[in-house]
Amino acid sequence: EAAELGKGSFKYAWVLDKLKAERERGITIDIALWKFETPKYHVTVIDAPGHRDFLKNL
């Protein structure tokens, strides 16, 4: 889906970016978490804003 909209380079962030504005602009505006477990590990994937205008959302 990301590649179809010309945002292929954002494919990993795309999974956690749910806001329409995030997907349209290709930037993370708000923090998102995804947790999962394997038999050996507990994993947390964090997608956080990197653009200075959105650092206040951290």
Short mmCIF file of C-alpha atoms in Angstrom, two decimals:
data_model
loop_
_atom_site.label_atom_id
_atom_site.label_comp_id
_atom_site.label_asym_id
_atom_site.label_seq_id
_atom_site.Cartn_x
_atom_site.Cartn_y
_atom_site.Cartn_z
CA GLU A 1 0.00 0.00 0.00
CA ALA A 2 2.82 2.43 0.85
CA ALA A 3 4.56 1.76 -2.47
CA GLU A 4 1.32 2.25 -4.41
CA LEU A 5 1.05 5.77 -2.97
CA GLY A 6 4.68 6.64 -3.69
CA LYS A 7 5.76 6.22 -0.07
CA GLY A 8 7.76 3.01 -0.48
CA SER A 9 10.74 4.36 1.43
CA PHE A 10 8.45 4.76 4.46
CA LYS A 11 7.22 1.15 4.35
CA TYR A 12 8.25 0.31 7.91
CA ALA A 13 6.88 3.49 9.49
CA TRP A 14 3.73 3.06 7.37
CA VAL A 15 2.70 0.07 9.48
CA LEU A 16 2.45 2.23 12.61
CA ASP A 17 1.49 5.57 11.04
CA LYS A 18 -2.31 5.56 11.19
CA LEU A 19 -3.18 9.25 10.92
CA LYS A 20 -4.19 10.35 7.42
CA ALA A 21 -1.77 13.29 7.62
CA GLU A 22 1.12 10.97 8.55
CA ARG A 23 0.53 8.79 5.53
CA GLU A 24 -0.03 11.67 3.12
CA ARG A 25 3.08 13.56 4.23
CA GLY A 26 5.30 10.56 4.89
CA ILE A 27 6.24 11.72 8.39
CA THR A 28 5.42 10.49 11.88
CA ILE A 29 3.37 13.04 13.83
CA ASP A 30 2.47 11.04 16.94
CA ILE A 31 4.24 8.22 18.75
CA ALA A 32 3.10 4.65 18.12
CA LEU A 33 3.99 1.35 19.81
CA TRP A 34 3.70 -2.25 18.70
CA LYS A 35 4.51 -5.04 21.14
CA PHE A 36 4.91 -8.72 20.46
CA GLU A 37 6.58 -11.74 21.99
CA THR A 38 8.56 -14.64 20.63
CA PRO A 39 9.45 -17.72 22.64
CA LYS A 40 12.75 -16.05 23.46
CA TYR A 41 12.14 -12.27 23.42
CA HIS A 42 9.70 -9.50 24.33
CA VAL A 43 9.85 -6.89 21.55
CA THR A 44 8.56 -3.32 21.45
CA VAL A 45 8.70 -1.40 18.17
CA ILE A 46 8.47 2.37 18.68
CA ASP A 47 7.82 4.86 15.90
CA ALA A 48 8.48 8.39 17.15
CA PRO A 49 8.43 11.76 15.40
CA GLY A 50 11.80 12.94 14.15
CA HIS A 51 10.66 16.22 12.62
CA ARG A 52 11.27 19.14 14.98
CA ASP A 53 7.69 20.43 14.61
CA PHE A 54 6.36 17.22 16.17
CA LEU A 55 8.91 16.50 18.90
CA LYS A 56 6.46 17.95 21.42
CA ASN A 57 4.30 14.86 20.78
CA LEU A 58 6.88 12.62 22.47
#
